Short mmCIF file of C-alpha atoms in Angstrom, two decimals:
data_model
loop_
_atom_site.label_atom_id
_atom_site.label_comp_id
_atom_site.label_asym_id
_atom_site.label_seq_id
_atom_site.Cartn_x
_atom_site.Cartn_y
_atom_site.Cartn_z
CA MET B 1267 -47.21 46.97 -48.39
CA SER B 1268 -47.05 44.57 -45.44
CA ASN B 1269 -43.25 45.05 -45.21
CA GLN B 1270 -43.75 48.80 -45.13
CA LEU B 1271 -46.35 48.46 -42.36
CA LYS B 1272 -44.02 46.21 -40.38
CA THR B 1273 -41.17 48.70 -40.79
CA ASN B 1274 -43.39 51.56 -39.59
CA LYS B 1275 -44.41 49.58 -36.51
CA GLN B 1276 -40.78 48.80 -35.69
CA SER B 1277 -39.87 52.46 -36.19
CA ALA B 1278 -42.69 53.57 -33.90
CA SER B 1279 -41.65 51.05 -31.26
CA ALA B 1280 -38.03 52.21 -31.44
CA ALA B 1281 -39.16 55.84 -31.17
CA LEU B 1282 -41.20 55.04 -28.08
CA LEU B 1283 -38.28 53.23 -26.41
CA ALA B 1284 -35.93 56.12 -27.23
CA ALA B 1285 -38.38 58.67 -25.82
CA GLU B 1286 -38.77 56.65 -22.61
CA ALA B 1287 -34.99 56.34 -22.27
CA ILE B 1288 -34.51 60.09 -22.70
CA GLN B 1289 -37.28 60.83 -20.19
CA GLU B 1290 -35.64 58.45 -17.70
CA ILE B 1291 -32.30 60.23 -18.07
CA ARG B 1292 -33.92 63.64 -17.61
CA GLN B 1293 -35.68 62.46 -14.47
CA ARG B 1294 -32.41 61.15 -13.05
CA ILE B 1295 -30.63 64.44 -13.76
CA VAL B 1296 -33.40 66.48 -12.13
CA GLY B 1297 -33.30 64.01 -9.23
CA ILE B 1298 -29.59 64.74 -8.74
CA TYR B 1299 -30.37 68.47 -8.86
CA MET B 1300 -33.03 68.10 -6.16
CA PHE B 1301 -30.69 66.06 -3.98
CA LEU B 1302 -28.07 68.82 -4.25
CA MET B 1303 -30.64 71.49 -3.40
CA PHE B 1304 -32.02 69.56 -0.44
CA ALA B 1305 -28.82 68.05 0.98
CA VAL B 1306 -25.97 70.39 -0.03
CA PHE B 1307 -27.46 73.84 -0.62
CA PRO B 1308 -28.54 74.51 3.02
CA LEU B 1309 -25.06 73.60 4.30
CA PHE B 1310 -23.08 75.19 1.46
CA ILE B 1311 -20.76 77.93 2.67
CA VAL B 1312 -17.49 79.13 1.16
CA ASP B 1313 -15.97 82.00 3.10
CA LYS B 1314 -17.70 82.00 6.47
CA TYR B 1315 -20.37 84.70 6.53
CA TYR B 1316 -18.68 86.95 3.99
CA ASN B 1317 -20.89 87.23 0.88
CA ILE B 1318 -23.07 84.33 2.03
CA LEU B 1319 -26.14 85.64 0.18
CA LYS B 1320 -24.22 85.92 -3.07
CA GLU B 1321 -22.69 82.46 -2.64
CA LYS B 1322 -26.08 80.83 -2.02
CA PHE B 1323 -27.57 82.67 -5.00
CA TYR B 1324 -24.80 81.51 -7.33
CA PHE B 1325 -25.12 77.92 -6.11
CA PHE B 1326 -28.84 77.98 -6.89
CA PHE B 1327 -28.36 79.83 -10.18
CA TYR B 1328 -25.62 77.63 -11.63
CA ALA B 1329 -27.10 74.35 -10.38
CA THR B 1330 -30.43 75.26 -11.98
CA LEU B 1331 -28.83 76.56 -15.19
CA ILE B 1332 -26.68 73.46 -15.72
CA THR B 1333 -29.57 71.09 -14.98
CA ALA B 1334 -31.89 72.99 -17.32
CA GLY B 1335 -29.23 73.05 -20.05
CA ILE B 1336 -28.68 69.29 -19.95
CA THR B 1337 -32.43 68.63 -19.79
CA ALA B 1338 -33.05 70.93 -22.76
CA LEU B 1339 -30.31 69.26 -24.83
CA LEU B 1340 -31.83 65.86 -24.18
CA GLY B 1341 -35.18 67.25 -25.23
CA LEU B 1342 -33.69 68.49 -28.51
CA VAL B 1343 -32.17 65.09 -29.17
CA GLY B 1344 -35.57 63.50 -28.72
CA LEU B 1345 -37.24 66.18 -30.87
CA PHE B 1346 -34.88 65.75 -33.80
CA GLY B 1347 -35.19 61.99 -33.52
CA ARG B 1348 -38.95 62.19 -33.77
CA ALA B 1349 -38.73 64.63 -36.67
CA GLY B 1350 -36.50 62.26 -38.61
CA ARG B 1351 -38.83 59.30 -38.06
CA ASN B 1352 -42.04 61.17 -38.85
CA LYS B 1353 -41.47 62.66 -42.28
CA VAL B 1354 -45.05 62.20 -43.35
CA ARG B 1355 -47.41 64.25 -41.19
CA GLU B 1356 -50.83 65.70 -41.45
CA LYS B 1357 -50.37 69.17 -42.89
CA LYS B 1358 -52.00 72.04 -40.97
CA PRO B 1359 -51.75 75.78 -41.44
CA PHE B 1360 -49.00 77.30 -39.32
CA LEU B 1361 -51.35 79.53 -37.34
CA LYS B 1362 -53.61 76.56 -36.68
CA LYS B 1363 -50.69 74.62 -35.25
CA VAL B 1364 -49.69 77.55 -33.03
CA GLY B 1365 -53.28 78.01 -31.85
CA ASP B 1366 -53.70 74.33 -31.04
CA GLY B 1367 -50.37 74.32 -29.21
CA ILE B 1368 -51.30 77.29 -27.02
CA LYS B 1369 -54.73 75.81 -26.32
CA ASN B 1370 -53.28 72.46 -25.28
CA LEU B 1371 -50.62 74.16 -23.17
CA TRP B 1372 -53.16 76.29 -21.32
CA HIS B 1373 -55.48 73.37 -20.60
CA GLY B 1374 -52.49 71.37 -19.36
CA LEU B 1375 -51.67 73.94 -16.68
CA SER B 1376 -52.81 73.48 -13.09
CA LEU B 1377 -54.17 76.39 -11.04
CA THR B 1378 -50.78 76.61 -9.31
CA ASP B 1379 -49.05 76.81 -12.70
CA LYS B 1380 -51.34 79.61 -13.88
CA PHE B 1381 -50.76 81.69 -10.77
CA PHE B 1382 -47.02 81.07 -10.89
CA PHE B 1383 -46.50 81.97 -14.54
CA ALA B 1384 -48.72 85.03 -14.09
CA PHE B 1385 -46.43 85.98 -11.18
CA LEU B 1386 -43.37 85.76 -13.44
CA VAL B 1387 -45.08 87.97 -16.02
CA VAL B 1388 -45.86 90.56 -13.33
CA VAL B 1389 -42.25 90.51 -12.05
CA SER B 1390 -40.99 91.00 -15.62
CA ILE B 1391 -43.32 93.96 -16.22
CA SER B 1392 -42.40 95.41 -12.82
CA THR B 1393 -38.70 95.24 -13.76
CA ALA B 1394 -39.16 96.62 -17.29
CA PHE B 1395 -41.05 99.70 -16.10
CA SER B 1396 -39.09 100.25 -12.90
CA GLU B 1397 -37.34 103.54 -12.32
CA TRP B 1398 -34.23 101.44 -11.74
CA PRO B 1399 -34.48 98.51 -14.20
CA TYR B 1400 -30.79 97.53 -13.88
CA GLN B 1401 -31.02 97.19 -10.10
CA ALA B 1402 -34.40 95.47 -10.37
CA PHE B 1403 -32.98 92.89 -12.78
CA TRP B 1404 -29.88 92.02 -10.75
CA GLY B 1405 -31.28 92.68 -7.28
CA ASN B 1406 -27.92 94.08 -6.23
CA MET B 1407 -29.44 96.88 -4.12
CA GLY B 1408 -31.14 94.34 -1.88
CA ARG B 1409 -30.74 90.61 -1.29
CA TYR B 1410 -30.04 89.50 -4.89
CA GLN B 1411 -33.67 88.63 -5.57
CA GLY B 1412 -34.09 90.57 -8.78
CA LEU B 1413 -35.76 89.44 -12.00
CA LEU B 1414 -32.79 87.16 -12.76
CA PHE B 1415 -33.41 85.31 -9.51
CA TYR B 1416 -37.13 84.86 -10.21
CA LEU B 1417 -36.48 83.69 -13.76
CA THR B 1418 -34.14 81.10 -12.25
CA VAL B 1419 -36.93 80.12 -9.86
CA GLY B 1420 -39.19 79.77 -12.91
CA VAL B 1421 -36.76 77.38 -14.55
CA ALA B 1422 -36.47 75.37 -11.32
CA TYR B 1423 -40.27 75.24 -11.06
CA ILE B 1424 -40.55 73.82 -14.59
CA LEU B 1425 -37.84 71.24 -13.87
CA VAL B 1426 -39.67 70.01 -10.78
CA THR B 1427 -43.23 70.06 -12.10
CA ARG B 1428 -42.40 68.53 -15.49
CA PHE B 1429 -39.37 66.27 -15.01
CA TYR B 1430 -39.01 65.43 -11.31
CA ARG B 1431 -39.71 61.92 -10.02
CA TYR B 1432 -39.82 61.94 -6.24
CA LYS B 1433 -37.69 59.51 -4.22
CA LYS B 1434 -37.70 58.82 -0.50
CA MET B 1435 -34.01 59.57 -0.23
CA HIS B 1436 -34.71 63.18 -1.22
CA LEU B 1437 -37.03 63.66 1.74
CA TYR B 1438 -34.48 62.04 4.05
CA ALA B 1439 -31.84 64.39 2.65
CA PHE B 1440 -34.16 67.35 3.20
CA ILE B 1441 -34.84 66.50 6.85
CA ILE B 1442 -31.27 65.43 7.71
CA ALA B 1443 -29.79 68.59 6.20
CA GLY B 1444 -32.31 70.63 8.18
CA ALA B 1445 -31.36 68.81 11.38
CA LEU B 1446 -27.67 69.52 10.76
CA VAL B 1447 -28.42 73.20 10.15
CA SER B 1448 -30.40 73.28 13.40
CA LEU B 1449 -27.72 71.46 15.44
CA TRP B 1450 -25.06 73.82 14.11
CA GLY B 1451 -27.23 76.75 15.15
CA ILE B 1452 -27.67 75.29 18.64
CA THR B 1453 -23.89 75.07 19.09
CA ASP B 1454 -23.58 78.69 17.99
CA TYR B 1455 -26.26 79.67 20.52
CA PHE B 1456 -24.01 78.25 23.22
CA ALA B 1457 -21.04 80.07 21.65
CA LEU B 1458 -19.15 76.85 20.93
CA ASP B 1459 -18.16 78.24 17.50
CA LEU B 1460 -17.18 74.79 16.19
CA PHE B 1461 -15.72 76.11 12.94
CA GLY B 1462 -14.21 79.31 14.27
CA PHE B 1463 -16.41 81.64 12.23
CA HIS B 1464 -16.99 84.07 15.08
CA GLN B 1465 -13.38 84.08 16.27
CA THR B 1466 -11.85 85.04 12.95
CA MET B 1467 -14.37 87.55 11.61
CA GLY B 1468 -13.75 90.51 13.89
CA ASN B 1469 -16.18 92.02 16.39
CA LYS B 1470 -17.95 89.24 18.29
CA ILE B 1471 -20.88 91.50 19.23
CA ASP B 1472 -21.57 92.29 15.57
CA LEU B 1473 -21.53 88.57 14.75
CA LEU B 1474 -24.01 87.49 17.41
CA PRO B 1475 -26.96 87.61 14.97
CA PHE B 1476 -25.14 85.18 12.62
CA SER B 1477 -25.45 81.46 13.06
CA SER B 1478 -25.10 78.02 11.46
CA SER B 1479 -24.57 77.74 7.70
CA ILE B 1480 -27.38 80.22 7.10
CA GLY B 1481 -26.06 83.49 8.48
CA ASN B 1482 -28.66 85.88 9.88
CA ILE B 1483 -30.67 84.38 12.75
CA ASN B 1484 -33.94 85.62 11.21
CA THR B 1485 -33.16 83.63 8.09
CA LEU B 1486 -32.16 80.61 10.18
CA THR B 1487 -35.45 80.44 12.08
CA GLY B 1488 -37.39 81.14 8.87
CA LEU B 1489 -35.75 78.12 7.27
CA LEU B 1490 -36.27 75.98 10.37
CA ALA B 1491 -39.99 76.80 10.13
CA LEU B 1492 -39.97 75.14 6.70
CA TYR B 1493 -38.37 72.01 8.17
CA MET B 1494 -40.71 72.03 11.20
CA GLY B 1495 -43.75 72.05 8.93
CA ALA B 1496 -42.47 69.02 7.05
CA ALA B 1497 -41.53 67.22 10.27
CA ALA B 1498 -45.00 67.84 11.75
CA VAL B 1499 -46.71 65.95 8.92
CA LEU B 1500 -44.18 63.15 9.21
CA CYS B 1501 -44.78 62.92 12.96
CA ILE B 1502 -48.48 62.36 12.28
CA ASP B 1503 -48.32 60.24 9.12
CA SER B 1504 -45.03 58.33 9.20
CA ASP B 1505 -44.45 55.14 11.17
CA LYS B 1506 -40.73 55.97 11.54
CA TRP B 1507 -41.31 57.66 14.92
CA TYR B 1508 -37.69 57.04 15.92
CA LEU B 1509 -36.67 59.52 13.19
CA THR B 1510 -39.54 62.01 13.03
CA PHE B 1511 -39.93 62.90 16.71
CA PRO B 1512 -36.18 63.38 17.35
CA ALA B 1513 -36.13 65.59 14.24
CA MET B 1514 -38.97 67.69 15.67
CA PHE B 1515 -37.12 67.98 18.98
CA ILE B 1516 -34.01 69.21 17.14
CA PHE B 1517 -35.99 71.76 15.13
CA VAL B 1518 -37.72 73.11 18.26
CA ALA B 1519 -34.38 73.44 20.04
CA GLY B 1520 -32.96 75.17 16.97
CA MET B 1521 -35.86 77.61 16.95
CA VAL B 1522 -35.08 78.53 20.56
CA GLY B 1523 -31.37 78.83 19.79
CA GLY B 1524 -32.13 81.06 16.82
CA THR B 1525 -33.36 83.72 19.31
CA SER B 1526 -35.41 85.45 16.59
CA ASP B 1527 -39.03 86.23 17.41
CA ASN B 1528 -40.24 85.21 13.95
CA ALA B 1529 -39.72 81.68 15.30
CA VAL B 1530 -42.83 82.23 17.45
CA LEU B 1531 -45.00 82.57 14.33
CA GLY B 1532 -43.51 79.44 12.75
CA VAL B 1533 -43.92 77.33 15.89
CA ALA B 1534 -47.43 78.66 16.58
CA CYS B 1535 -48.50 77.95 13.00
CA VAL B 1536 -47.25 74.36 13.10
CA TYR B 1537 -48.85 73.47 16.42
CA ALA B 1538 -52.09 75.39 15.83
CA LEU B 1539 -52.81 74.00 12.36
CA THR B 1540 -51.59 70.41 12.64
CA PRO B 1541 -54.70 69.26 14.60
CA PHE B 1542 -56.92 70.10 11.61
CA PHE B 1543 -55.57 67.02 9.83
CA ALA B 1544 -54.18 65.08 12.82
CA PHE B 1545 -57.37 64.91 14.88
CA ARG B 1546 -59.29 62.97 12.23
CA THR B 1547 -57.97 59.66 13.63
CA GLY B 1548 -57.06 58.32 17.04
CA LYS B 1549 -53.51 57.75 15.84
CA GLY B 1550 -53.30 61.39 14.82
CA ILE B 1551 -54.43 62.56 18.26
CA TYR B 1552 -51.88 60.62 20.29
CA ARG B 1553 -49.10 61.40 17.84
CA TYR B 1554 -49.95 65.09 18.10
CA LEU B 1555 -49.63 64.78 21.89
CA PHE B 1556 -46.17 63.20 21.40
CA MET B 1557 -45.32 66.04 18.99
CA ALA B 1558 -46.45 68.61 21.56
CA ALA B 1559 -44.24 66.84 24.10
CA MET B 1560 -41.29 67.47 21.76
CA LEU B 1561 -42.12 71.19 21.84
CA PHE B 1562 -42.09 71.28 25.64
CA LEU B 1563 -39.06 69.02 25.84
CA GLY B 1564 -37.05 70.99 23.28
CA MET B 1565 -37.78 74.30 24.99
CA GLY B 1566 -37.26 72.83 28.48
CA VAL B 1567 -33.90 71.27 27.63
CA MET B 1568 -32.68 74.47 25.97
CA GLY B 1569 -33.82 76.46 29.00
CA LEU B 1570 -32.11 74.10 31.43
CA LEU B 1571 -28.86 74.14 29.46
CA THR B 1572 -29.02 77.94 29.27
CA VAL B 1573 -29.36 78.20 33.05
CA LEU B 1574 -26.57 75.67 33.65
CA ASP B 1575 -24.29 77.26 31.07
CA THR B 1576 -21.60 79.18 32.96
CA VAL B 1577 -18.69 78.45 30.62
CA THR B 1578 -19.47 79.18 26.99
CA ASP B 1579 -21.20 82.57 27.35
CA SER B 1580 -24.43 81.72 25.50
CA LEU B 1581 -26.44 84.26 23.57
CA ALA B 1582 -28.88 84.46 26.50
CA THR B 1583 -26.28 86.50 28.40
CA TYR B 1584 -26.89 89.36 25.96
CA PRO B 1585 -30.29 90.93 26.85
CA TRP B 1586 -30.99 92.15 23.32
CA MET B 1587 -30.55 88.61 21.99
CA VAL B 1588 -33.17 87.08 24.30
CA GLY B 1589 -36.26 86.44 22.19
CA VAL B 1590 -39.67 85.26 23.37
CA LEU B 1591 -38.85 81.56 23.07
CA VAL B 1592 -35.51 81.98 24.88
CA GLY B 1593 -37.15 83.90 27.69
CA ILE B 1594 -39.91 81.34 28.19
CA SER B 1595 -37.48 78.43 27.97
CA ARG B 1596 -34.99 79.92 30.42
CA ASP B 1597 -37.51 81.18 32.99
CA HIS B 1598 -39.93 78.24 32.94
CA TYR B 1599 -37.83 75.21 32.04
CA ARG B 1600 -39.07 73.20 35.03
CA LEU B 1601 -42.72 73.62 34.04
CA LEU B 1602 -41.85 72.83 30.43
CA LEU B 1603 -40.09 69.59 31.35
CA ILE B 1604 -42.99 68.55 33.59
CA GLY B 1605 -45.39 69.43 30.79
CA ALA B 1606 -43.41 67.25 28.38
CA ALA B 1607 -43.74 64.29 30.77
CA VAL B 1608 -47.49 64.89 31.16
CA LEU B 1609 -48.01 65.10 27.40
CA LEU B 1610 -46.07 61.89 26.83
CA ALA B 1611 -48.18 60.12 29.47
CA ALA B 1612 -51.37 61.51 27.90
CA GLY B 1613 -50.20 60.34 24.49
CA PHE B 1614 -49.68 56.78 25.70
CA LEU B 1615 -53.06 56.84 27.44
CA VAL B 1616 -54.85 57.94 24.26
CA LYS B 1617 -52.90 55.32 22.29
CA LYS B 1618 -54.18 52.67 24.66
CA LEU B 1619 -57.75 53.96 24.41
CA TYR B 1620 -57.67 53.78 20.62
CA CYS B 1621 -55.91 50.40 20.54
CA GLY B 1622 -57.33 48.42 17.63
CA ASN B 1623 -59.15 51.43 16.20
CA GLU B 1624 -56.33 53.85 15.50
CA GLU B 1625 -57.58 54.70 12.02
CA GLY B 1626 -61.17 55.13 13.14
CA GLY B 1627 -63.05 58.41 13.49
CA THR B 1628 -62.64 60.69 16.49
CA GLY B 1629 -66.09 62.24 16.64
CA PRO B 1630 -66.14 66.01 17.08
CA ALA B 1631 -62.38 66.38 17.79
CA VAL B 1632 -61.70 68.55 14.72
CA LYS B 1633 -64.80 70.68 15.37
CA ILE B 1634 -63.75 71.23 18.99
CA TRP B 1635 -60.27 72.26 17.87
CA THR B 1636 -61.80 74.62 15.29
CA VAL B 1637 -63.71 76.40 18.07
CA ILE B 1638 -60.56 76.57 20.24
CA PHE B 1639 -58.55 77.91 17.31
CA ALA B 1640 -61.17 80.56 16.46
CA LEU B 1641 -61.38 81.69 20.08
CA GLY B 1642 -57.58 81.87 20.23
CA VAL B 1643 -57.42 84.03 17.12
CA LEU B 1644 -60.12 86.35 18.49
CA LEU B 1645 -58.32 86.57 21.83
CA VAL B 1646 -55.00 87.50 20.23
CA ALA B 1647 -56.69 90.04 17.95
CA GLY B 1648 -58.55 91.52 20.92
CA VAL B 1649 -55.36 91.86 22.97
CA PHE B 1650 -53.60 93.65 20.10
CA ILE B 1651 -56.55 96.01 19.65
CA MET B 1652 -56.66 96.78 23.37
CA ALA B 1653 -52.92 97.32 23.52
CA ASN B 1654 -52.94 99.76 20.60
CA THR B 1655 -55.94 101.73 21.86
CA GLY B 1656 -54.45 102.44 25.27
CA HIS B 1657 -56.24 99.66 27.18
CA LEU B 1658 -53.42 97.17 27.78
CA PRO B 1659 -54.19 95.05 30.87
CA GLU B 1660 -51.64 95.38 33.66
CA ALA B 1661 -50.91 91.65 33.54
CA LEU B 1662 -49.68 92.05 29.95
CA GLU B 1663 -47.54 95.10 30.63
CA PRO B 1664 -44.27 93.08 30.36
CA PHE B 1665 -45.23 92.29 26.75
CA ARG B 1666 -45.85 95.92 25.78
CA GLY B 1667 -42.90 95.90 23.38
CA ILE B 1668 -44.52 93.07 21.38
CA LEU B 1669 -48.15 94.17 21.60
CA VAL B 1670 -47.95 97.92 21.02
CA PHE B 1671 -47.14 98.85 17.42
CA ASN B 1672 -44.82 101.83 16.93
CA ASP B 1673 -41.57 102.67 15.14
CA GLU B 1674 -39.57 100.55 17.58
CA TRP B 1675 -41.83 97.49 17.24
CA GLY B 1676 -40.11 94.31 16.05
CA THR B 1677 -36.55 95.72 16.14
CA TYR B 1678 -37.70 98.79 14.18
CA ARG B 1679 -39.84 96.84 11.74
CA GLY B 1680 -42.56 99.32 12.65
CA TYR B 1681 -40.34 102.11 11.35
CA ALA B 1682 -39.72 100.29 8.04
CA TRP B 1683 -43.39 99.39 7.53
CA THR B 1684 -44.69 102.89 8.26
CA ARG B 1685 -42.35 104.39 5.66
CA LEU B 1686 -43.25 101.67 3.17
CA PHE B 1687 -46.94 102.54 3.31
CA GLU B 1688 -46.09 106.23 2.99
CA PHE B 1689 -44.27 105.54 -0.29
CA PHE B 1690 -46.86 103.08 -1.55
CA GLY B 1691 -49.67 105.54 -0.95
CA GLN B 1692 -47.90 108.04 -3.22
CA PHE B 1693 -47.49 105.56 -6.10
CA PRO B 1694 -49.57 106.20 -9.24
CA PHE B 1695 -52.21 103.55 -10.02
CA ALA B 1696 -50.05 101.57 -12.48
CA LYS B 1697 -47.19 101.47 -9.99
CA LYS B 1698 -49.54 100.26 -7.27
CA LEU B 1699 -50.43 97.36 -9.59
CA PHE B 1700 -46.89 96.38 -10.62
CA GLY B 1701 -44.72 97.82 -7.86
CA SER B 1702 -41.43 99.66 -7.90
CA GLY B 1703 -39.38 96.71 -9.18
CA PRO B 1704 -37.72 93.81 -7.35
CA GLU B 1705 -35.29 94.77 -4.59
CA THR B 1706 -35.80 98.55 -4.98
CA TYR B 1707 -37.21 99.24 -1.51
CA SER B 1708 -33.72 100.05 -0.25
CA ILE B 1709 -33.32 102.76 -2.89
CA PHE B 1710 -36.43 104.56 -1.66
CA MET B 1711 -35.29 104.33 1.95
CA ALA B 1712 -31.72 105.47 1.19
CA LYS B 1713 -32.91 108.42 -0.93
CA ASN B 1714 -35.42 109.69 1.60
CA TYR B 1715 -34.46 108.48 5.06
CA PHE B 1716 -30.75 107.67 4.97
CA TYR B 1717 -29.61 110.04 7.74
CA GLU B 1718 -32.73 109.48 9.81
CA MET B 1719 -32.18 105.71 9.68
CA GLN B 1720 -28.57 106.08 10.73
CA LYS B 1721 -29.61 108.25 13.66
CA VAL B 1722 -32.74 106.42 14.82
CA VAL B 1723 -32.12 102.81 13.80
CA GLY B 1724 -28.36 102.67 13.33
CA GLN B 1725 -28.64 100.92 9.97
CA VAL B 1726 -30.08 101.29 6.47
CA PHE B 1727 -33.06 99.05 5.71
CA ASP B 1728 -32.66 97.23 2.39
CA SER B 1729 -35.84 95.23 3.07
CA PRO B 1730 -39.07 95.91 4.98
CA HIS B 1731 -38.46 92.70 6.97
CA SER B 1732 -41.83 91.32 5.94
CA GLU B 1733 -42.21 89.19 2.83
CA PRO B 1734 -45.86 90.13 2.16
CA LEU B 1735 -45.01 93.84 2.34
CA GLN B 1736 -41.90 93.29 0.25
CA TYR B 1737 -43.94 91.65 -2.53
CA LEU B 1738 -46.63 94.33 -2.29
CA PHE B 1739 -44.20 97.23 -2.53
CA THR B 1740 -41.74 95.90 -5.10
CA MET B 1741 -44.15 93.88 -7.30
CA GLY B 1742 -47.41 95.65 -6.61
CA ILE B 1743 -50.89 94.40 -5.90
CA LEU B 1744 -50.75 92.01 -8.86
CA GLY B 1745 -47.41 90.58 -7.74
CA PHE B 1746 -48.77 90.11 -4.22
CA VAL B 1747 -51.95 88.39 -5.47
CA THR B 1748 -50.21 86.10 -7.97
CA TYR B 1749 -47.46 85.08 -5.53
CA TYR B 1750 -49.82 84.24 -2.68
CA GLY B 1751 -52.21 82.71 -5.19
CA THR B 1752 -49.38 80.35 -6.15
CA VAL B 1753 -48.68 79.52 -2.51
CA SER B 1754 -52.36 79.01 -1.68
CA ALA B 1755 -53.14 76.86 -4.73
CA ALA B 1756 -50.11 74.61 -4.18
CA CYS B 1757 -50.73 74.23 -0.44
CA VAL B 1758 -54.45 73.51 -0.80
CA GLN B 1759 -53.75 70.90 -3.46
CA GLY B 1760 -50.94 69.35 -1.44
CA MET B 1761 -52.93 69.21 1.81
CA LYS B 1762 -55.86 67.56 0.02
CA GLN B 1763 -53.57 65.12 -1.77
CA GLY B 1764 -51.90 63.93 1.41
CA GLY B 1765 -48.70 61.90 1.63
CA THR B 1766 -45.58 63.52 0.25
CA ALA B 1767 -47.52 66.44 -1.19
CA ARG B 1768 -48.85 67.26 2.28
CA VAL B 1769 -45.34 67.15 3.78
CA PHE B 1770 -44.07 69.87 1.46
CA ALA B 1771 -47.34 71.82 1.44
CA PHE B 1772 -47.36 72.17 5.21
CA ALA B 1773 -43.67 73.05 5.14
CA VAL B 1774 -44.55 76.01 2.91
CA VAL B 1775 -47.45 76.98 5.20
CA ALA B 1776 -45.12 77.15 8.22
CA ALA B 1777 -42.43 79.06 6.33
CA THR B 1778 -45.04 81.52 5.06
CA ALA B 1779 -46.22 82.17 8.60
CA ALA B 1780 -42.68 82.96 9.74
CA SER B 1781 -42.16 85.16 6.68
CA LEU B 1782 -44.80 87.63 7.87
CA VAL B 1783 -42.05 89.36 9.86
CA ASN B 1784 -39.04 88.00 8.02
CA ILE B 1785 -36.73 88.80 5.12
CA SER B 1786 -37.00 87.11 1.73
CA VAL B 1787 -33.51 85.97 0.74
CA PRO B 1788 -31.96 83.50 -1.76
CA ILE B 1789 -31.20 81.13 1.12
CA THR B 1790 -34.77 80.21 2.04
CA THR B 1791 -36.76 81.29 -1.03
CA PRO B 1792 -35.39 78.62 -3.45
CA LEU B 1793 -36.31 75.85 -0.99
CA VAL B 1794 -39.78 77.35 -0.47
CA PHE B 1795 -40.43 77.43 -4.23
CA LEU B 1796 -39.10 73.90 -4.73
CA SER B 1797 -41.35 72.70 -1.90
CA LEU B 1798 -44.46 74.35 -3.31
CA ALA B 1799 -43.61 72.99 -6.77
CA ILE B 1800 -43.59 69.47 -5.32
CA ALA B 1801 -46.77 70.10 -3.33
CA GLY B 1802 -48.58 71.37 -6.41
CA SER B 1803 -47.40 68.78 -8.91
CA ILE B 1804 -47.34 65.34 -7.24
CA LYS B 1805 -50.50 63.60 -8.39
CA GLU B 1806 -50.38 60.40 -6.38
CA ASP B 1807 -48.15 58.65 -3.89
CA SER B 1808 -46.67 55.48 -5.25
CA GLU B 1809 -44.78 53.02 -3.09
CA GLU B 1810 -41.63 54.98 -3.91
CA ASN B 1811 -42.89 58.27 -2.58
CA SER B 1812 -45.17 57.24 0.24
#
């Protein structure tokens, strides 16, 4: 009897060691996957800008599929091993086992998990009952974000939340890759064309809106918003100032060079929301001032270089490519550079004032910023209301194109949005709940407004150029609620958790702000979902992931 007991203990010990070894291997494999997605995916490009969306999608799809396949095989090995060592088990009715399994699974899900898996269910139903299920599954009538794409996102989410062990090198890879993307975009802004993409792809004018390894400038600035959000938290929390502040400078300069106006939303979000967690300590206040100096410096330097640039024919020489940030940077670079110097001086002054008490409280600083933020929001809302009710102040007349909503607003986003709500209003109740199916907006527009779009806009919209409206139309009210429920739950948890979770949570917040007037594509969306998966699943920051 004692020999049998000893044998059982040895068997159990061996089983435990085997399970730990398999789990270690799975974590390493998922770690490699995350490194590839953070370091290689943003820079991956095969044939210049030809088929770039499809190439990025296939990279994400195959990398996720291979990683999931290996992870699943290792899981099966462990499962069969346990089954062979545990021949004698407590016998339960089959239905009881299934019920217990479902109960344990449900209680093991976080709020983010529940919203996310509900979102996948809604997308599946939306596809199944779509008028065009084939197109909704493949996403080939839009930007390749059909059901197949979202199922791949689901697999990636499971890999991260269940098998990923965070490492510092992954965050370094994330930020460095983002900096390289931004620097490449800056060189394209100045028409340096380092890799000859614009010279060998035909009409230069048609290629102006394409930049870096990302392609469309709207997508570029949307992705840079993700990186800016992460860099902002690092500027406040990390002691590696010699890396974080230069990174922020590069991202700001890249936002200017991207020339897209969605960059304004990303930048405004980062600098308006950062004080809510930065102003809780003296260190956070002076680091925020240094971070603000990087904003002024990045814009000022880009403006100065734009004015001095008489050789390379920068994008600023094309009036239709001059966005809000480019215009401010070019026309006010002197004030911006002076402002950067003032902010740096103020930062050092505050640092001296809080010397020895950098982690101490700051009194009502957060409350004061809350009042400023609320007044700012009310002011912006008031200006928009005045502008759209025929009471635009004369001083704001130069900004009429931005403030007054009509078909031409936002490079004809107003046209796309107006038609979207016309269609959505005609949907039956069930279709309002589940939408028309992923990536089917273009079908509606082509069927009903093809010739009008060609005449008025000069193109056919395959997206409403607004992620919230895209989710609402194609996946319905339930898709909209479950998606933004996922984002909200992950970001709230990550911001409360702090550390690494906060880095990726705030990255998602900034990217979401930019996405209000941006396109959802398989270039940015995979990185957004991976970031929110990290934000919603990291439980504590060990020495490895601090």
